[in-house]
Short mmCIF file of C-alpha atoms in Angstrom, two decimals:
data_model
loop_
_atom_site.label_atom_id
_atom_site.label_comp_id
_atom_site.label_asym_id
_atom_site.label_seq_id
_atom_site.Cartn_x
_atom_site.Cartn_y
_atom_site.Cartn_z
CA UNK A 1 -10.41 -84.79 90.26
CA UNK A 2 -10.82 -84.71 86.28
CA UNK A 3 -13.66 -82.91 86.79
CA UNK A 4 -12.57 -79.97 89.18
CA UNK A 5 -9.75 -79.68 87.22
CA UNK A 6 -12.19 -78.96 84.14
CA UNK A 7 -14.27 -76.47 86.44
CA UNK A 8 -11.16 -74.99 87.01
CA UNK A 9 -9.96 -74.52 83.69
CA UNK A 10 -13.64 -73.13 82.25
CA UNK A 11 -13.13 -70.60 85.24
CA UNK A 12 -9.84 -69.63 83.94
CA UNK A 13 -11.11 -69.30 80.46
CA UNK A 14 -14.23 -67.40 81.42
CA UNK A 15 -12.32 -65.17 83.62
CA UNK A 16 -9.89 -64.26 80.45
CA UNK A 17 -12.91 -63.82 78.51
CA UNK A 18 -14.36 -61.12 80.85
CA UNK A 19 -10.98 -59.46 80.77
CA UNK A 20 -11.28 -59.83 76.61
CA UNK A 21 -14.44 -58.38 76.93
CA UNK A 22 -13.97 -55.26 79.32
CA UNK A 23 -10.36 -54.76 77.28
CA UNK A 24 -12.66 -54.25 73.95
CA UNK A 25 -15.05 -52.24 76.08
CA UNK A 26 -12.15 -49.81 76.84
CA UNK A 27 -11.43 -49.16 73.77
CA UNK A 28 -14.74 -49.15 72.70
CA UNK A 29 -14.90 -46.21 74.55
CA UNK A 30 -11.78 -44.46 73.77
CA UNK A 31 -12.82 -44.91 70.25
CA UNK A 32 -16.06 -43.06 71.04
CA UNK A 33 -14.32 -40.40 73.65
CA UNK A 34 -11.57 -39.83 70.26
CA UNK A 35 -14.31 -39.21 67.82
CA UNK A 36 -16.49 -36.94 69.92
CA UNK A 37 -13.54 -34.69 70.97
CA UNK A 38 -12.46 -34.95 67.05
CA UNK A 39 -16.26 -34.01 66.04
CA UNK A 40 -16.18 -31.21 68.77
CA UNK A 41 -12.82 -29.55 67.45
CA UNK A 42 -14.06 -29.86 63.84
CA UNK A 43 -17.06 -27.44 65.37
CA UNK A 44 -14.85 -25.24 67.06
CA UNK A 45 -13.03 -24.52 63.63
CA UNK A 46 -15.68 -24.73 61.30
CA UNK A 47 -17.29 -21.72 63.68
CA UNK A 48 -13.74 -19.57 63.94
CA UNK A 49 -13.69 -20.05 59.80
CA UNK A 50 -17.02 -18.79 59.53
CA UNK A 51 -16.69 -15.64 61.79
CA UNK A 52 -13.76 -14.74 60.21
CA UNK A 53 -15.16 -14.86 56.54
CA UNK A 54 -17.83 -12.77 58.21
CA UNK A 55 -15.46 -10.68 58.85
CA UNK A 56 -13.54 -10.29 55.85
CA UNK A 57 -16.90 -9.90 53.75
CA UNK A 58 -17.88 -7.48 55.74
CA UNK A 59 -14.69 -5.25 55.39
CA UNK A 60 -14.79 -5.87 52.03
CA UNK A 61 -18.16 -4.18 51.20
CA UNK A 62 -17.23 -1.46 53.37
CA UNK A 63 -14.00 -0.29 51.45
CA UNK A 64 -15.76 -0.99 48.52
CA UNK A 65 -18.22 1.20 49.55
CA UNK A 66 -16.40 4.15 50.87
CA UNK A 67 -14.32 4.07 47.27
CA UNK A 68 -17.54 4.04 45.81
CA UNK A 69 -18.51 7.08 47.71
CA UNK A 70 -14.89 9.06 46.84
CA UNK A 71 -15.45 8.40 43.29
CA UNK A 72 -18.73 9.47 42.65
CA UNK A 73 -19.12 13.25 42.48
CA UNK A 74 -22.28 13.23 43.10
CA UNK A 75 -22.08 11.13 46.31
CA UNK A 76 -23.08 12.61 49.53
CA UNK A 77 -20.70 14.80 50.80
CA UNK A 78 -19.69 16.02 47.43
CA UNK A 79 -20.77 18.53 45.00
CA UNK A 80 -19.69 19.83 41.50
CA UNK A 81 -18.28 22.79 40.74
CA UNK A 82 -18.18 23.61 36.85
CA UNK A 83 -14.83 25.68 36.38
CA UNK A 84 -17.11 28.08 33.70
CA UNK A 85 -19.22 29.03 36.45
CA UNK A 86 -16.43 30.16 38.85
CA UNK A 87 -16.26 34.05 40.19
CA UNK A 88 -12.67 35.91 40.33
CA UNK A 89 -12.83 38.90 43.13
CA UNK A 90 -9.89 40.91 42.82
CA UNK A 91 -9.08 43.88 45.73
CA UNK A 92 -6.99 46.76 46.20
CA UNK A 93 -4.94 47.46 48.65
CA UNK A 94 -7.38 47.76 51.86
CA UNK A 95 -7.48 50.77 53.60
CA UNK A 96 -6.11 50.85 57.31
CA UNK A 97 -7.79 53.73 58.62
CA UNK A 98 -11.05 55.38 57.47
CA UNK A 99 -10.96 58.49 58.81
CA UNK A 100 -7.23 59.28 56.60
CA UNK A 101 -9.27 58.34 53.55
CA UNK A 102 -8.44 60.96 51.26
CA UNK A 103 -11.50 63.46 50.59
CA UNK A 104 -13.69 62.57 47.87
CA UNK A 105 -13.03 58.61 47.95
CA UNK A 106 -14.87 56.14 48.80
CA UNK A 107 -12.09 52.98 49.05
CA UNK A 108 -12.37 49.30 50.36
CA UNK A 109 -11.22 49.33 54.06
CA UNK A 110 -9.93 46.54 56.27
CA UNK A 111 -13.07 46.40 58.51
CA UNK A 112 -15.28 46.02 55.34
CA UNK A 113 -13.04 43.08 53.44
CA UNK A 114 -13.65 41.06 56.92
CA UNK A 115 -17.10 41.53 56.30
CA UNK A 116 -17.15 40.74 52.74
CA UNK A 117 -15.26 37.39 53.65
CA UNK A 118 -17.80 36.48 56.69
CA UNK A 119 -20.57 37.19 53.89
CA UNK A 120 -18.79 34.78 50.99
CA UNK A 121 -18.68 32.57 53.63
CA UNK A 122 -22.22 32.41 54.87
CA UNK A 123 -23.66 31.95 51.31
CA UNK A 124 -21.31 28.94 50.79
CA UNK A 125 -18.75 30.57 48.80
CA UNK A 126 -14.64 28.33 48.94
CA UNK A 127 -11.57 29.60 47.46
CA UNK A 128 -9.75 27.77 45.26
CA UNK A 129 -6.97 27.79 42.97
CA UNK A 130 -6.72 29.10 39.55
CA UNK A 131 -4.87 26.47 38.16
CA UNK A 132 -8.06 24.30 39.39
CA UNK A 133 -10.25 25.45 36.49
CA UNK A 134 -8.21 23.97 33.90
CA UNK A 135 -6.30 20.49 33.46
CA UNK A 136 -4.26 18.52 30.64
CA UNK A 137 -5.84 15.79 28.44
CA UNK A 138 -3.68 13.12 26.96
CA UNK A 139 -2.53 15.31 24.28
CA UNK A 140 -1.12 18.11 26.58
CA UNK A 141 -4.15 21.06 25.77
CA UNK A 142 -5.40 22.52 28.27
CA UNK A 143 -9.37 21.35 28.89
CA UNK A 144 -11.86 22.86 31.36
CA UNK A 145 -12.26 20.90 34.85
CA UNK A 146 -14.93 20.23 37.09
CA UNK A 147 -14.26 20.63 40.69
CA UNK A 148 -15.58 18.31 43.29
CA UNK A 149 -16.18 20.23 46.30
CA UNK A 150 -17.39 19.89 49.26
CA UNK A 151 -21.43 19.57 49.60
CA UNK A 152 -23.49 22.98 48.89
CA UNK A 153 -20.10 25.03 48.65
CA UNK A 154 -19.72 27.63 45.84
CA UNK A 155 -15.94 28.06 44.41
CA UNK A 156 -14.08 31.33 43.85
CA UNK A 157 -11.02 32.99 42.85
CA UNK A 158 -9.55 35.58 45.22
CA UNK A 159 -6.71 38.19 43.84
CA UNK A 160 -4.76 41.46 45.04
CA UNK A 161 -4.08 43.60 42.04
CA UNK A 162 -0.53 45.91 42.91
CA UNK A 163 0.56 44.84 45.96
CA UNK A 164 3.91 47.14 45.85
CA UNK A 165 2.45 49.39 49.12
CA UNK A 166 3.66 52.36 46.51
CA UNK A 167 4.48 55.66 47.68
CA UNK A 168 1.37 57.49 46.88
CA UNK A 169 0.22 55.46 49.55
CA UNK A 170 2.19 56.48 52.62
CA UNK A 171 1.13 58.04 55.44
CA UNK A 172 -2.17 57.58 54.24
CA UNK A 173 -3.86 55.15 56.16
CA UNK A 174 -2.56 52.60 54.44
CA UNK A 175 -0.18 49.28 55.55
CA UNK A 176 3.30 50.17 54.79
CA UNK A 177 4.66 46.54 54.10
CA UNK A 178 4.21 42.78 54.32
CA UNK A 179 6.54 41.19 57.08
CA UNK A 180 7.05 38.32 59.66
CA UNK A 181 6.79 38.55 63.23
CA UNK A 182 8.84 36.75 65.72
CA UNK A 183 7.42 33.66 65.20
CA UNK A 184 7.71 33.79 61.52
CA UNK A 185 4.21 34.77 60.88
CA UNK A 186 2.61 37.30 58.15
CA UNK A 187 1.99 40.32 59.43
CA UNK A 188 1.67 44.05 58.16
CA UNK A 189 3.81 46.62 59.73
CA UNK A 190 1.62 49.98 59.68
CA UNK A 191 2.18 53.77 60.35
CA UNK A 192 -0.70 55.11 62.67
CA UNK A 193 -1.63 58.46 62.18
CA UNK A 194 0.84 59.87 65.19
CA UNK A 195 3.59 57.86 63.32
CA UNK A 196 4.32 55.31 66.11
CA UNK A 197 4.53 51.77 63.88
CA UNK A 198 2.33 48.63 64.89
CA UNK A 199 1.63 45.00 63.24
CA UNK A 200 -1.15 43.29 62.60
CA UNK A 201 -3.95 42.23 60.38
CA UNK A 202 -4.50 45.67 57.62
CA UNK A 203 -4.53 44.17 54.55
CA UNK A 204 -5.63 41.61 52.37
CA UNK A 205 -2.85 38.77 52.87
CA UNK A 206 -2.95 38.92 56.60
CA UNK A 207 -6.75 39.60 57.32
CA UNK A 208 -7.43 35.83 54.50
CA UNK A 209 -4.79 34.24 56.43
CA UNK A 210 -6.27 35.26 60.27
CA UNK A 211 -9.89 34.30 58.48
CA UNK A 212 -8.83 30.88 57.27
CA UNK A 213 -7.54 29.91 60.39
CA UNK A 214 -10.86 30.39 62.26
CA UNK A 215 -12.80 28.62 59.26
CA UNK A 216 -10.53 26.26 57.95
CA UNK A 217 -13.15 25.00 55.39
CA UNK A 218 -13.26 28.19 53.53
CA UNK A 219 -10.04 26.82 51.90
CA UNK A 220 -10.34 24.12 49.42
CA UNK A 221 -7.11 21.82 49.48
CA UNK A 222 -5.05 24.82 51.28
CA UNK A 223 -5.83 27.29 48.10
CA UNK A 224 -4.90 31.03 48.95
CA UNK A 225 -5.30 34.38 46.53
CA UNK A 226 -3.39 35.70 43.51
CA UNK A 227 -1.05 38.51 44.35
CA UNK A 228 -0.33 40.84 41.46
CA UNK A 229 3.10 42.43 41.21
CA UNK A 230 3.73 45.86 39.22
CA UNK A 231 7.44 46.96 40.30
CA UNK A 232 8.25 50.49 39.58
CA UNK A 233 8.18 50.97 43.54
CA UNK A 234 9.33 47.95 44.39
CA UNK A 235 7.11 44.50 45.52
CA UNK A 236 5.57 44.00 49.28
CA UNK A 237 6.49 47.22 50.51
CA UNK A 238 10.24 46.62 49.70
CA UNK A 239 11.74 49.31 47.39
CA UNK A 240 13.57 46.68 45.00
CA UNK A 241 13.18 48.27 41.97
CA UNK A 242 17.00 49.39 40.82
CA UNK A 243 15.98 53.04 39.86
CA UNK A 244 15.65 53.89 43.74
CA UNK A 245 18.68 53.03 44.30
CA UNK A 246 19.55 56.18 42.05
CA UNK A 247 19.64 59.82 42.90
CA UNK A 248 17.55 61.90 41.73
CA UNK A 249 20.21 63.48 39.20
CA UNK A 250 20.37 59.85 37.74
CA UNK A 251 16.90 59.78 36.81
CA UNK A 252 15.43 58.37 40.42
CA UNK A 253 12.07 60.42 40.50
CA UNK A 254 11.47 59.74 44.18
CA UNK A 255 14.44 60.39 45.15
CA UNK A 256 13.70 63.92 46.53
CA UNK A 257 10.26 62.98 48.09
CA UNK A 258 11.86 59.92 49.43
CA UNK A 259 15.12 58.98 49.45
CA UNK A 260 17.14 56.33 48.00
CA UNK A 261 17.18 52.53 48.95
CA UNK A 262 19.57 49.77 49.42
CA UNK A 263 17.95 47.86 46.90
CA UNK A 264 20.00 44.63 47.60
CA UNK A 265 19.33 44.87 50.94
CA UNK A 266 15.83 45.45 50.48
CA UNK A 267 15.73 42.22 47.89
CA UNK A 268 17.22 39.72 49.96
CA UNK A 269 14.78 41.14 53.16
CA UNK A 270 11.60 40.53 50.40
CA UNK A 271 12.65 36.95 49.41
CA UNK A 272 12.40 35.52 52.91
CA UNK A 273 8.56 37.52 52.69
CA UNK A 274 8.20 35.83 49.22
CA UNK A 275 8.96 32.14 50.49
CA UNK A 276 6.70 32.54 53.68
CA UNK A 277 3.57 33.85 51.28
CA UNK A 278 4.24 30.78 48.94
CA UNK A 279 4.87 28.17 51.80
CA UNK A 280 1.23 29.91 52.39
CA UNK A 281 -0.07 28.51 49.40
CA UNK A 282 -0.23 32.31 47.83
CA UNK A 283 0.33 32.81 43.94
CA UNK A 284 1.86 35.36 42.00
CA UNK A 285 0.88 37.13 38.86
CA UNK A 286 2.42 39.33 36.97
CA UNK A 287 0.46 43.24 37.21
CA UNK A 288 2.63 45.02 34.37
CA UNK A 289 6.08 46.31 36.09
CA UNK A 290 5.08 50.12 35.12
CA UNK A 291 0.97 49.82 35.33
CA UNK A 292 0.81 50.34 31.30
CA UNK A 293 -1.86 49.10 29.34
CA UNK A 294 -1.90 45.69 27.56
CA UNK A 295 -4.00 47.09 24.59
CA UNK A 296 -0.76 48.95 23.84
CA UNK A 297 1.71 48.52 20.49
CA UNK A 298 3.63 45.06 20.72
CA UNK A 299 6.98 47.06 21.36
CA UNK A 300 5.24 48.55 24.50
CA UNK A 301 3.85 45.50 26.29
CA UNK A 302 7.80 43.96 25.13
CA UNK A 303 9.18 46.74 27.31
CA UNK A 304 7.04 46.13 30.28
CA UNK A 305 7.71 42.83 30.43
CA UNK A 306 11.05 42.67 30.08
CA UNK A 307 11.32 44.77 33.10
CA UNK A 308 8.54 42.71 35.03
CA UNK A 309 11.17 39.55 34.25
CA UNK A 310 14.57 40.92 34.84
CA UNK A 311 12.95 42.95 38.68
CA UNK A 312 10.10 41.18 39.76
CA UNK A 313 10.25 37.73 38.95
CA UNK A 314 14.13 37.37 39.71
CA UNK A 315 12.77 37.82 43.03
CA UNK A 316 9.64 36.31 43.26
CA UNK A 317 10.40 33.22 40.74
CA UNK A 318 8.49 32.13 37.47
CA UNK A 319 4.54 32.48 36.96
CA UNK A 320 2.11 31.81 34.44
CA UNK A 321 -0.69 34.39 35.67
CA UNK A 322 -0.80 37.76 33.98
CA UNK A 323 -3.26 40.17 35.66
CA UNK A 324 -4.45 42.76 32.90
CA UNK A 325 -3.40 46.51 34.30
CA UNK A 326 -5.65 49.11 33.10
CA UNK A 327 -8.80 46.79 32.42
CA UNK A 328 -7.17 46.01 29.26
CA UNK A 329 -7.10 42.78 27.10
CA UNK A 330 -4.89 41.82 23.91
CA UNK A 331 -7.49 43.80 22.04
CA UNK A 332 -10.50 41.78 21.92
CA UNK A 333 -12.71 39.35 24.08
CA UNK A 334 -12.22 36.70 21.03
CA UNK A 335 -10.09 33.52 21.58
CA UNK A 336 -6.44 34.02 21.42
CA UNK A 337 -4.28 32.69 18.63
CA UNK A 338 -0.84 32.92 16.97
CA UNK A 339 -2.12 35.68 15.06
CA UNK A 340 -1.93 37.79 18.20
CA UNK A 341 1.07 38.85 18.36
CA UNK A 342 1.01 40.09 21.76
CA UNK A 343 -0.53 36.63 23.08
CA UNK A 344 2.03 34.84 20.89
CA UNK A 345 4.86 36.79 22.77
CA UNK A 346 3.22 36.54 25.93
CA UNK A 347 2.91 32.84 26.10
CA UNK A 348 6.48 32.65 24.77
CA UNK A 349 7.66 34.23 28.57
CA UNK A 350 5.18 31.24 30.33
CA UNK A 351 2.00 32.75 30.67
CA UNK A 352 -0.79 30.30 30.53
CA UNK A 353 -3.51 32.32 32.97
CA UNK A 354 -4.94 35.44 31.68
CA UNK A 355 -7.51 37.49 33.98
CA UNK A 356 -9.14 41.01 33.15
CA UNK A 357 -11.65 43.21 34.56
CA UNK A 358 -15.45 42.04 33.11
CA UNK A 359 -18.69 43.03 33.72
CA UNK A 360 -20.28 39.89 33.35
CA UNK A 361 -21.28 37.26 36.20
CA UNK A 362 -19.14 34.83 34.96
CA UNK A 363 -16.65 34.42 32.23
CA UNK A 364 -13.71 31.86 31.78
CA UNK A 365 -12.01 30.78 28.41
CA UNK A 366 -10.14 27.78 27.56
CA UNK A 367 -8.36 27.16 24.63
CA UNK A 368 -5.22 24.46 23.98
CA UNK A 369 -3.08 26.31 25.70
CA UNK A 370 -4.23 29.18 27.35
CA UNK A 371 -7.15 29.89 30.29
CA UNK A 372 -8.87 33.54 29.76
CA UNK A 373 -10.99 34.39 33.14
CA UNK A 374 -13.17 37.27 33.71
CA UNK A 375 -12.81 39.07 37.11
CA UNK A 376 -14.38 41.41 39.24
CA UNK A 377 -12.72 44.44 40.43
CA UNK A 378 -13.94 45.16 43.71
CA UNK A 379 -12.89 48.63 45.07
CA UNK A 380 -15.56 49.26 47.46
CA UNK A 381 -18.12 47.57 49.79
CA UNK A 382 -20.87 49.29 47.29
CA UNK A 383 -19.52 47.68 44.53
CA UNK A 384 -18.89 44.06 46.28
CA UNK A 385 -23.16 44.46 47.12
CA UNK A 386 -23.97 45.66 44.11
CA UNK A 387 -22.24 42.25 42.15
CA UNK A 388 -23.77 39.82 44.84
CA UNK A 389 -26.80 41.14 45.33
#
């Protein structure tokens, strides 16, 4: 009895023992089951971390590289342009119509300016501003700039010189006026020879603009020409001076030949012109209101100006280009200062930018306060192959 009762007990004990053991073996394995998905998930993180600081670095020397590439002018992509070596063209008005070319000349016409931009173009020539050339230091001079353009291009200024479309020039194969068509876009309005008037491209506003568009890089950051304003016969084609608004008992010289104007009317029409050429990005300069020479006494070029201020730019707004009429400077190539009293009074009215007709390649000035630029009258196709060439 005693001793089945013993057997019976050590069975018990041994049974709870197994169960003891195969509990700890349970959680023995949980234990390992735990650490392995906890050693699995560390993985699984440690790889996501890594990727994404792949990542990052990676990003990193790319931006660092592309500003390295915007701020280097001689990176690829990028050339520079010294403002001393940059060419000013300046045109006439183009000729419509070759065969009404009065006998004896020889002048630019429309068909020949298109080819003279497709030419600039093919040798790598961009336009760009006039107020490029020049910037202000710390001090507030004015100190020569270089100009980072794009790879292999060559920069140039482009100007107009007396865009009035004066009367000598009517009914002569020549545009008439600047205007905008229907959709708001500059156009020319021109006189055939049967006197029937049509728009289009005959000048050089309109044929730049109708260029640009088809070669958009020919632009450099939107720049467009220099138009130069006299305004004895009025600005654009619009008779705004206030002596056509006279008869011709009251002094109006044209009066006879030509009428007289509503010269309000005729201002308020050229200001919405005016607006549309400087939404453009077109500039304009100041041509001398009556076409008189700049080498003239002081009380002269005073005269001239005032009128140029009080007619011109109450229409077309402040500038701080003056375009030298005549081929005439301030009476010498040397730098300008307040001893000149003609650049002293100049300056006083705002102008900064002073261009004139010169024979060499290149030629730009800048002292504290002023830029002094050489340019190149072109007047014919001879004369535009004869410069290049």
């Amino acid at each position: 009895m005693s001793e089945k009762k013993l057997s019976e007990a050590e069975r018990r004990r041994r049974q709870k023992a197994r169960k003891e053991r195969e509990r700890r073996r349970r959680e023995m394995l949980r234990r390992r089951r735990r650490k392995v998905l906890l050693l699995r998930a560390a993985l699984v993180l440690a790889c996501v971390l890594a990727a994404v600081l792949i990542a990052v670095g990676i990003a990193d020397a790319r931006r660092k590289e592309g500003d390295s590439a915007q701020t280097s002018g001689q990176t690829q992509g990028q050339t520079q342009g010294a403002a001393s070596q940059v060419r000013h063209l300046s045109f006439p008005t183009l000729l419509a119509d070759a065969d009404r070319a009065p006998e004896g000349t020889n002048p630019l016409t429309v068909e020949e300016f298109n080819r003279i931009l497709e030419d600039l173009y093919q040798r790598g020539y961009i336009l760009v501003d006039i107020h490029d050339l020049a910037g202000e230091n710390e001090e507030g001079n004015l100190v020569m700039q270089n100009l980072e353009l794009p790879e292999g291009k060559i920069p140039f200024v482009l100007s107009q010189r007396d865009v009035s479309y004066s009367f000598d020039k009517a009914d002569s194969g020549y545009a008439s006026r600047l205007i905008l068509d229907s959709e708001g876009k500059l156009t020319n309005e021109y006189v055939q020879a049967d006197g029937t008037t049509v728009t289009g491209d005959y000048d050089v506003v309109t044929c730049l603009e109708t260029f640009i568009a088809a070669h958009p890089d020919f632009s450099w950051n939107g720049a467009r020409g220099i138009l130069g304003l006299t305004g004895y016969n009025g600005i654009l084609g619009y008779r705004t001076s206030p002596e056509l608004a006279l008869d011709a008992a009251e002094g109006n010289t044209y009066a006879d030949a030509y009428g007289t104007f509503d010269t309000a009317e005729e201002t308020e029409a050229c200001k919405t012109v005016v607006q549309a050429l400087k939404d453009a990005g077109w500039s304009f300069a100041s041509y001398g209101y009556n076409y008189v020479s700049y080498g003239s006494e002081l009380s002269m070029v005073q005269a001239d100006a005032e009128q140029w201020e009080a007619n011109v730019e109450s229409i077309v707004g402040e500038t701080d280009i003056l375009i030298f009429p005549w081929q005439t400077d301030l009476g010498s190539w040397s730098s300008y200062g307040t001893e000149n009293e003609k650049y002293t009074y100049l300056r006083g009215l705002g102008f900064r930018y002073f261009c004139v007709e010169n024979q060499n390649p290149y030629f730009v000035q800048v002292g504290e306060d002023y830029v002094h630029q050489g340019i190149h009258e072109i007047d014919s196709y001879q004369e535009y192959t004869e410069l290049m060439d």
